[in-house]
Coordinates of C-alpha atoms in Angstrom, one line a residue:
X1 CA 20.1 5.9 12.9
X2 CA 16.8 5.4 14.8
X3 CA 15.4 8.2 12.8
X4 CA 15.8 6.0 9.7
X5 CA 13.5 3.4 11.3
X6 CA 11.1 6.1 12.2
X7 CA 11.0 7.4 8.7
X8 CA 10.4 3.8 7.3
X9 CA 7.3 3.6 9.5
X10 CA 6.0 7.1 8.7
X11 CA 6.6 6.7 4.9
X12 CA 5.6 3.1 4.6
X13 CA 2.9 3.7 2.0
X14 CA 5.0 5.9 -0.4
X15 CA 7.9 3.5 0.0
X16 CA 5.8 0.5 -0.9
X17 CA 4.4 2.2 -3.9
X18 CA 7.9 3.0 -5.0
X19 CA 9.0 -0.6 -4.6
X20 CA 6.0 -1.7 -6.6
X21 CA 6.9 0.7 -9.4
X22 CA 10.3 -0.9 -9.5
X23 CA 8.7 -4.3 -10.2
X24 CA 8.5 -5.8 -6.7
X25 CA 5.0 -7.1 -5.8
X26 CA 3.6 -5.9 -2.4
X27 CA 1.5 -8.2 -0.3
X28 CA -0.1 -7.2 2.9
X29 CA -0.1 -9.5 6.0
X30 CA -1.8 -9.4 9.4
X31 CA -0.3 -12.0 11.7
X32 CA 3.0 -13.4 12.8
X33 CA 1.7 -16.9 12.0
X34 CA 1.9 -16.0 8.3
X35 CA 5.1 -17.6 6.9
X36 CA 6.5 -14.5 5.1
X37 CA 9.4 -16.5 3.8
X38 CA 7.2 -18.0 1.2
X39 CA 6.3 -14.6 -0.1
X40 CA 9.8 -13.5 0.0
X41 CA 10.9 -16.6 -2.0
X42 CA 8.4 -15.5 -4.7
X43 CA 10.2 -12.2 -5.0
X44 CA 7.4 -10.4 -3.2
X45 CA 7.6 -7.9 -0.3
X46 CA 5.4 -8.7 2.7
X47 CA 4.2 -5.6 4.5
X48 CA 2.4 -5.6 7.8
X49 CA -1.0 -3.9 7.8
X50 CA -0.9 -1.7 10.9
X51 CA -3.4 0.4 12.8
X52 CA -3.2 4.2 13.1
X53 CA -4.2 6.5 16.0
X54 CA -7.3 7.9 14.3
X55 CA -11.0 7.1 15.0
X56 CA -12.4 5.0 12.1
X57 CA -14.7 6.8 9.7
X58 CA -15.9 4.0 7.4
X59 CA -15.5 0.6 8.9
X60 CA -18.1 0.9 11.7
X61 CA -20.9 0.5 9.2
X62 CA -19.6 -3.0 8.4
X63 CA -18.6 -4.2 11.8
X64 CA -20.3 -5.4 15.0
X65 CA -19.4 -3.5 18.2
X66 CA -17.3 -6.3 19.5
X67 CA -14.5 -6.0 16.9
X68 CA -11.3 -4.7 18.4
X69 CA -10.1 -1.2 17.6
X70 CA -7.0 -2.5 15.7
X71 CA -9.1 -4.5 13.2
X72 CA -11.5 -1.6 12.8
X73 CA -8.5 0.7 12.0
X74 CA -7.1 -1.8 9.4
X75 CA -10.5 -2.2 7.6
X76 CA -11.0 1.5 7.7
X77 CA -7.7 2.2 5.9
X78 CA -8.6 -0.4 3.3
X79 CA -11.9 1.2 2.7
X80 CA -10.3 4.7 2.4
X81 CA -7.9 3.3 -0.2
X82 CA -4.7 3.6 1.9
X83 CA -3.7 0.1 0.9
X84 CA -5.0 0.1 -2.7
X85 CA -1.5 -0.4 -4.0
X86 CA -1.3 -3.9 -2.6
X87 CA -1.0 -6.7 -5.1
X88 CA -2.5 -9.1 -2.5
X89 CA -3.5 -9.8 1.1
X90 CA -2.5 -12.9 2.9
X91 CA -3.0 -14.0 6.5
X92 CA -2.8 -17.1 8.5
X93 CA -5.9 -18.0 10.5
X94 CA -5.5 -16.9 14.1
X95 CA -8.5 -15.0 15.6
X96 CA -12.0 -14.8 14.3
X97 CA -11.9 -11.1 14.2
X98 CA -9.0 -11.0 11.7
X99 CA -10.7 -13.6 9.6
X100 CA -13.8 -11.3 9.5
X101 CA -11.7 -8.4 8.5
X102 CA -10.0 -10.4 5.8
X103 CA -13.4 -11.4 4.3
X104 CA -14.8 -7.8 4.5
X105 CA -11.6 -6.5 2.9
X106 CA -12.1 -9.0 0.0
X107 CA -15.7 -7.9 -0.5
X108 CA -15.5 -4.1 -0.1
X109 CA -11.9 -3.3 -1.2
X110 CA -10.9 -6.3 -3.4
X111 CA -7.3 -6.8 -4.3
X112 CA -5.8 -8.9 -7.2
X113 CA -4.9 -11.7 -4.9
X114 CA -6.0 -12.8 -1.4
X115 CA -5.4 -16.0 0.6
X116 CA -6.4 -17.3 4.0
X117 CA -3.8 -19.9 5.1
X118 CA -5.1 -22.6 7.4
X119 CA -3.1 -22.6 10.7
X120 CA -3.8 -25.2 13.3
X121 CA -4.9 -24.0 16.8
X122 CA -3.6 -27.1 18.5
X123 CA 0.0 -26.8 17.6
X124 CA 1.7 -29.6 19.5
X125 CA 0.2 -32.6 17.6
X126 CA 2.1 -34.5 14.8
X127 CA -1.0 -34.0 12.7
X128 CA -0.7 -30.3 12.9
X129 CA 2.7 -30.4 11.2
X130 CA 1.4 -32.6 8.4
X131 CA -1.6 -30.3 7.9
X132 CA 0.5 -27.1 7.8
X133 CA 2.9 -28.5 5.2
X134 CA -0.1 -29.5 3.1
X135 CA -1.6 -26.0 3.5
X136 CA 1.6 -24.3 2.6
X137 CA 2.1 -26.5 -0.5
X138 CA -1.4 -25.5 -1.7
X139 CA -0.6 -21.9 -1.0
X140 CA 2.7 -22.1 -2.9
X141 CA 0.8 -23.4 -6.0
X142 CA -1.7 -20.5 -5.6
X143 CA 1.0 -17.9 -5.5
X144 CA 2.9 -19.3 -8.5
X145 CA -0.3 -19.3 -10.5
X146 CA -1.3 -15.8 -9.4
X147 CA 2.0 -14.0 -9.7
X148 CA 3.6 -16.2 -12.5
X149 CA 6.7 -16.6 -10.4
X150 CA 8.2 -20.0 -9.5
X151 CA 8.9 -20.7 -5.9
X152 CA 11.8 -23.3 -5.8
X153 CA 13.1 -25.2 -2.8
X154 CA 16.4 -23.2 -3.2
X155 CA 14.5 -19.8 -3.2
X156 CA 12.7 -21.0 -0.1
X157 CA 16.0 -21.9 1.6
X158 CA 17.5 -18.5 0.6
X159 CA 14.4 -16.7 2.1
X160 CA 14.8 -18.8 5.3
X161 CA 18.4 -17.7 5.6
X162 CA 17.5 -14.1 5.2
X163 CA 14.8 -14.2 7.7
X164 CA 16.9 -16.2 10.2
X165 CA 19.6 -13.5 9.9
X166 CA 16.9 -10.8 10.5
X167 CA 15.8 -12.5 13.7
X168 CA 19.3 -13.0 15.0
X169 CA 20.0 -9.3 14.4
X170 CA 16.7 -8.4 16.1
X171 CA 17.5 -10.6 19.1
X172 CA 20.7 -8.7 19.6
X173 CA 18.7 -5.5 20.2
X174 CA 17.0 -7.3 23.0
X175 CA 20.4 -8.7 24.3
X176 CA 21.6 -5.1 24.7
X177 CA 18.6 -4.2 26.7
X178 CA 19.6 -6.9 29.3
X179 CA 22.4 -4.5 30.4
X180 CA 22.2 -2.8 33.8
X181 CA 21.8 0.5 32.1
X182 CA 20.6 -0.1 28.5
X183 CA 22.0 2.1 25.8
X184 CA 18.9 2.1 23.8
X185 CA 15.3 2.8 24.8
X186 CA 12.2 0.6 24.5
X187 CA 10.9 3.2 22.0
X188 CA 13.9 2.9 19.7
X189 CA 13.8 -0.9 19.9
X190 CA 10.2 -1.1 18.9
X191 CA 10.6 1.4 16.0
X192 CA 13.5 -0.8 14.8
X193 CA 11.4 -4.0 14.9
X194 CA 8.3 -2.4 13.4
X195 CA 10.3 -1.0 10.6
X196 CA 11.3 -4.5 9.5
X197 CA 7.7 -5.3 9.0
X198 CA 7.2 -2.7 6.3
X199 CA 10.4 -2.9 4.2
X200 CA 12.4 -5.6 2.4
X201 CA 14.3 -7.9 4.8
X202 CA 17.6 -7.5 3.1
X203 CA 17.3 -3.6 3.7
X204 CA 16.3 -4.1 7.3
X205 CA 19.2 -6.4 7.9
X206 CA 21.7 -3.8 6.7
X207 CA 20.0 -1.1 8.8
X208 CA 20.0 -3.3 11.9
X209 CA 23.8 -4.0 11.5
X210 CA 24.5 -0.3 11.4
X211 CA 22.2 0.5 14.3
X212 CA 23.7 -2.2 16.5
X213 CA 27.2 -0.8 15.9
X214 CA 25.9 2.7 16.7
X215 CA 24.3 1.5 20.0
X216 CA 27.4 -0.4 21.0
X217 CA 29.4 2.8 20.7
X218 CA 27.1 4.8 22.9
X219 CA 28.1 5.7 26.5
X220 CA 26.2 3.9 29.2
X221 CA 23.6 6.0 31.1
X222 CA 24.8 7.0 34.6
X223 CA 21.4 6.4 36.2
X224 CA 19.2 3.2 36.3
X225 CA 15.5 3.4 36.0
X226 CA 12.8 0.9 36.9
X227 CA 12.8 -1.9 34.4
X228 CA 9.4 -2.7 32.7
X229 CA 8.1 -5.3 30.3
X230 CA 5.2 -4.9 27.9
X231 CA 2.8 -7.8 27.3
X232 CA -0.1 -7.9 24.9
X233 CA -1.0 -8.4 21.2
X234 CA -0.1 -5.8 18.7
X235 CA 1.4 -2.4 19.4
X236 CA 1.8 -0.5 16.2
X237 CA 2.5 2.9 17.9
X238 CA 5.9 3.4 19.5
X239 CA 4.6 6.7 21.0
X240 CA 2.9 4.7 23.6
X241 CA 6.2 3.2 24.7
X242 CA 7.6 6.7 24.8
X243 CA 4.8 7.8 27.1
X244 CA 5.5 4.9 29.5
X245 CA 9.2 5.6 29.5
X246 CA 8.5 9.4 30.1
X247 CA 6.8 8.4 33.3
X248 CA 10.3 7.5 34.7
X249 CA 11.0 4.0 33.5
X250 CA 12.9 1.9 30.9
X251 CA 11.0 -0.6 28.8
X252 CA 13.6 -3.4 28.5
X253 CA 11.5 -6.4 27.1
X254 CA 8.2 -7.3 25.7
X255 CA 6.0 -10.1 24.6
X256 CA 4.0 -8.5 21.8
X257 CA 2.9 -9.8 18.4
X258 CA 4.7 -6.8 16.9
X259 CA 7.7 -7.1 19.3
X260 CA 9.8 -10.1 20.3
X261 CA 7.3 -13.0 20.2
X262 CA 8.2 -14.0 16.6
X263 CA 11.9 -13.6 17.1
X264 CA 13.0 -16.3 19.6
X265 CA 13.0 -19.3 17.3
X266 CA 14.6 -19.6 13.9
X267 CA 13.6 -21.8 11.0
X268 CA 15.7 -25.0 10.7
X269 CA 18.1 -24.8 7.7
X270 CA 19.4 -27.7 5.6
X271 CA 16.4 -29.9 5.7
X272 CA 15.3 -31.6 2.4
X273 CA 11.9 -30.0 2.5
X274 CA 11.9 -26.3 3.3
X275 CA 8.1 -26.3 3.8
X276 CA 8.5 -28.8 6.6
X277 CA 11.1 -26.6 8.1
X278 CA 8.8 -23.7 8.0
X279 CA 6.0 -25.7 9.6
X280 CA 8.3 -26.6 12.4
X281 CA 9.2 -23.0 13.0
X282 CA 5.7 -21.6 13.0
X283 CA 4.2 -24.3 15.1
X284 CA 6.8 -23.7 17.7
X285 CA 6.4 -20.0 18.0
X286 CA 5.9 -18.6 21.5
X287 CA 2.1 -19.2 21.5
X288 CA -0.3 -16.3 21.5
X289 CA -3.7 -16.9 23.3
X290 CA -5.3 -18.2 20.1
X291 CA -3.1 -21.3 20.2
X292 CA -3.0 -24.4 22.5
X293 CA -1.3 -25.6 24.7
X294 CA -0.6 -22.1 26.2
X295 CA 1.5 -23.2 29.2
X296 CA 4.7 -22.5 27.3
X297 CA 3.8 -18.9 27.0
X298 CA 3.8 -18.4 30.7
X299 CA 7.0 -20.1 31.1
X300 CA 8.5 -17.9 28.5
X301 CA 7.2 -14.8 30.2
X302 CA 8.8 -15.8 33.5
X303 CA 12.0 -16.4 31.7
X304 CA 12.0 -12.9 30.2
X305 CA 11.2 -11.5 33.7
X306 CA 14.3 -13.2 35.1
X307 CA 16.7 -12.6 32.2
X308 CA 15.8 -8.9 31.8
X309 CA 15.5 -8.3 35.5
X310 CA 12.0 -7.0 35.0
X311 CA 10.6 -5.1 38.0
X312 CA 7.0 -4.4 36.6
X313 CA 4.8 -5.5 33.7
X314 CA 2.6 -3.3 31.6
X315 CA -0.3 -5.4 30.1
X316 CA -1.5 -3.5 26.9
X317 CA -4.9 -4.8 26.2
X318 CA -6.6 -4.0 23.0
X319 CA -10.3 -3.3 23.7
X320 CA -12.4 -6.3 22.7
X321 CA -9.4 -8.5 21.9
X322 CA -11.2 -11.6 23.2
X323 CA -8.3 -14.1 23.2
X324 CA -6.2 -11.8 25.3
X325 CA -9.1 -10.8 27.5
X326 CA -9.8 -14.5 28.2
X327 CA -6.1 -15.0 29.1
X328 CA -6.0 -12.0 31.4
X329 CA -7.1 -13.9 34.7
X330 CA -4.4 -16.5 34.1
X331 CA -1.8 -13.9 33.4
X332 CA -2.7 -12.1 36.6
X333 CA -2.3 -15.3 38.5
X334 CA 1.2 -16.0 37.1
X335 CA 2.4 -12.5 37.9
X336 CA 0.9 -12.4 41.4
X337 CA 2.4 -15.8 42.3
X338 CA 5.9 -14.3 41.3
X339 CA 5.0 -11.0 43.2
X340 CA 5.6 -9.0 40.0
X341 CA 3.8 -5.7 40.1
X342 CA 1.7 -5.1 36.9
X343 CA -0.9 -2.7 35.5
X344 CA -3.4 -3.2 32.6
X345 CA -3.8 -0.4 30.2
X346 CA -6.7 -0.8 27.8
X347 CA -6.1 0.6 24.3
X348 CA -8.8 2.0 22.0
X349 CA -8.5 3.5 18.5
X350 CA -7.4 6.8 20.1
X351 CA -5.8 7.1 23.5
X352 CA -5.2 9.6 26.2
X353 CA -1.5 10.3 26.7
X354 CA -2.1 11.6 30.1
X355 CA -4.0 8.5 31.2
X356 CA -1.3 6.2 30.0
X357 CA 1.4 8.2 31.7
X358 CA -0.6 8.3 34.9
X359 CA -1.1 4.5 34.9
X360 CA 2.6 4.0 34.3
X361 CA 3.5 6.4 37.1
X362 CA 1.3 4.4 39.5
X363 CA 3.0 1.2 38.6
X364 CA 6.5 2.8 39.1
X365 CA 5.5 4.0 42.4
X366 CA 4.6 0.5 43.5
X367 CA 8.0 -0.7 42.3
X368 CA 9.8 2.0 44.3

């Protein structure tokens, strides 16, 4: 079953082209703060634009040196035409780098539709909720006009239910990893979560239900390995998790944009205004370093460490990811105060498997 998730990731472009040929619009997204439920309610399939483990060949001529390798990779694929099948590109404002990539994509590889959704940075104020509802209402009007598809309150409620189901099933994967000897690896878990970002949610829900039954039927491993947690922004390559686990550990938890960060809170159901429900959910995500206040993030990390009995933390730092780089001293302080061993691995467009495994081994030795 895990091979099915791997295949969805590997074949995400041909799959999306096939769905488009069947009449489903395909819209690329960048960030977990993008309310995908709105796209789903319009009958569109949101697909996450992911980086690849190749040095960029075209994007460097358009970018300053301080752009992170992930953003370079995304733009490079756009310039090569890898995402030319997209009917649109939508992202919520998070970091300045992705806003720049969005604008460069518009200019040099234009798509039929593009939209930058305003997302407050200060997320705890009542005004933030009012603003986000207004922003989403304007976006809904824009989508309806561009795709000639009505987005009704009921279609939004149905989308919310589908996405809530998906998050609940995904959380069950994490619950299974709380076991003393987990029956699925961190690599398998990340593949399963990433696959849901490049296929229709109803399909992913069905696959998750099958996978959860399969994992529950597995025998428990006889040996227990050191328990690690990954912390960082995006990780689009499950092979990196495999390298860390091959060093002699089990990745049991994460706080990643492409991992669990967007899974912990559901969207309220039953409210009169579904856009208000969506605003409540997205303003109450576990905050990334682009949002304020940030204290809830550290409290969440400490809860994960306790609940998953984490013995060591691997910080995966995208080179030149300024929000996460600025956060690093505070994150170090939190982990040191709790006496949690950690290592920081910096990721570039390409990586050295040997170097990643060596750094993971050094962390494991400190745990032992």
